[in-house]
């Protein structure tokens, strides 16, 4: 009964380093999402994938890339980390028929020094 | 441009009383609204939703009210319990968008 699994849970990077955050879901959902949560800002959408093979930009895509590896997995990559990317990152998935709630992983806490 | 706003960063309520969390939105295209609950070090958990064709949806102790003319929704928790202490996010989307827009969150504390 895993739902949405994110790895790693914590990471500290130096400015300029690269990193890939992993996300996998076992609910056979078509749609997957990456958000960041910052104090006082709620959750902001970085990228999403409506179905396997497609990705689209969200509200704050700059500095990030994504890959929809298959139906289960959706990864987020920081090519050259910056202190402004210090945040908590959440992955989510949902069915794509009509209005359906998104189901979230427990997040990755990322600090960029 | 904050399309979904939760103007109260925090709310403190006595156990057993009613908790009312509020949310305002600006985009009249939104037709689906949700509330999520978040505990520390965990991801948001879906709580309850409402479609714009309704003005009320109830699930146990939780009721969401939607006032489309005022572009306002609220979450009522009755009676409030200590386990309800968490951050609550409202979110909205419109048909076909598949994207949720979140408010900033309200930290609810239930006092014994």
mmCIF file of C-alpha atoms in Angstrom, chain B residues 16-72:
data_model
loop_
_atom_site.group_PDB
_atom_site.id
_atom_site.type_symbol
_atom_site.label_atom_id
_atom_site.label_comp_id
_atom_site.label_asym_id
_atom_site.label_seq_id
_atom_site.Cartn_x
_atom_site.Cartn_y
_atom_site.Cartn_z
ATOM 1 C CA UNK B 16 -14.959 20.079 20.823
ATOM 2 C CA UNK B 17 -15.711 23.438 19.207
ATOM 3 C CA UNK B 18 -16.173 24.177 15.505
ATOM 4 C CA UNK B 19 -13.154 25.028 13.342
ATOM 5 C CA UNK B 20 -13.831 27.168 10.283
ATOM 6 C CA UNK B 21 -11.109 27.577 7.671
ATOM 7 C CA UNK B 22 -11.614 30.025 4.836
ATOM 8 C CA UNK B 23 -10.382 30.295 1.278
ATOM 9 C CA UNK B 24 -10.978 32.852 -1.485
ATOM 10 C CA UNK B 25 -10.324 32.530 -5.197
ATOM 11 C CA UNK B 26 -10.212 34.960 -8.087
ATOM 12 C CA UNK B 27 -10.461 32.768 -11.189
ATOM 13 C CA UNK B 28 -14.118 32.290 -12.164
ATOM 14 C CA UNK B 29 -13.096 29.341 -14.372
ATOM 15 C CA UNK B 30 -12.374 27.176 -11.334
ATOM 16 C CA UNK B 31 -15.003 24.453 -11.004
ATOM 17 C CA UNK B 32 -13.459 21.952 -8.605
ATOM 18 C CA UNK B 33 -12.223 22.711 -5.114
ATOM 19 C CA UNK B 34 -10.376 20.550 -2.620
ATOM 20 C CA UNK B 35 -9.063 20.654 0.920
ATOM 21 C CA UNK B 36 -5.862 18.919 1.922
ATOM 22 C CA UNK B 37 -4.496 18.289 5.404
ATOM 23 C CA UNK B 38 -0.774 18.159 6.073
ATOM 24 C CA UNK B 39 1.110 16.918 9.120
ATOM 25 C CA UNK B 40 4.805 17.804 9.615
ATOM 26 C CA UNK B 41 7.232 15.659 7.596
ATOM 27 C CA UNK B 42 4.371 14.107 5.618
ATOM 28 C CA UNK B 43 2.783 14.863 2.271
ATOM 29 C CA UNK B 44 -0.612 16.559 1.944
ATOM 30 C CA UNK B 45 -3.543 14.170 2.350
ATOM 31 C CA UNK B 46 -6.789 14.698 0.449
ATOM 32 C CA UNK B 47 -9.617 15.531 2.816
ATOM 33 C CA UNK B 48 -12.739 16.583 0.931
ATOM 34 C CA UNK B 49 -13.740 18.170 -2.364
ATOM 35 C CA UNK B 50 -16.658 19.989 -3.944
ATOM 36 C CA UNK B 51 -17.755 20.592 -7.494
ATOM 37 C CA UNK B 52 -19.038 23.991 -8.557
ATOM 38 C CA UNK B 53 -22.479 22.499 -9.249
ATOM 39 C CA UNK B 54 -22.913 22.038 -5.497
ATOM 40 C CA UNK B 55 -22.804 24.469 -2.597
ATOM 41 C CA UNK B 56 -22.167 21.950 0.167
ATOM 42 C CA UNK B 57 -20.464 18.612 0.608
ATOM 43 C CA UNK B 58 -20.299 16.694 3.855
ATOM 44 C CA UNK B 59 -18.114 13.816 5.002
ATOM 45 C CA UNK B 60 -18.391 12.914 8.649
ATOM 46 C CA UNK B 61 -17.078 15.776 10.765
ATOM 47 C CA UNK B 62 -15.970 17.717 7.691
ATOM 48 C CA UNK B 63 -18.199 19.964 5.586
ATOM 49 C CA UNK B 64 -17.114 22.188 2.728
ATOM 50 C CA UNK B 65 -19.268 25.127 1.674
ATOM 51 C CA UNK B 66 -18.934 26.908 -1.655
ATOM 52 C CA UNK B 67 -20.246 30.420 -2.356
ATOM 53 C CA UNK B 68 -19.656 30.965 -6.064
ATOM 54 C CA UNK B 69 -20.954 34.519 -6.151
ATOM 55 C CA UNK B 70 -18.456 35.512 -3.459
ATOM 56 C CA UNK B 71 -15.745 33.203 -4.833
ATOM 57 C CA UNK B 72 -15.328 31.829 -1.345
#
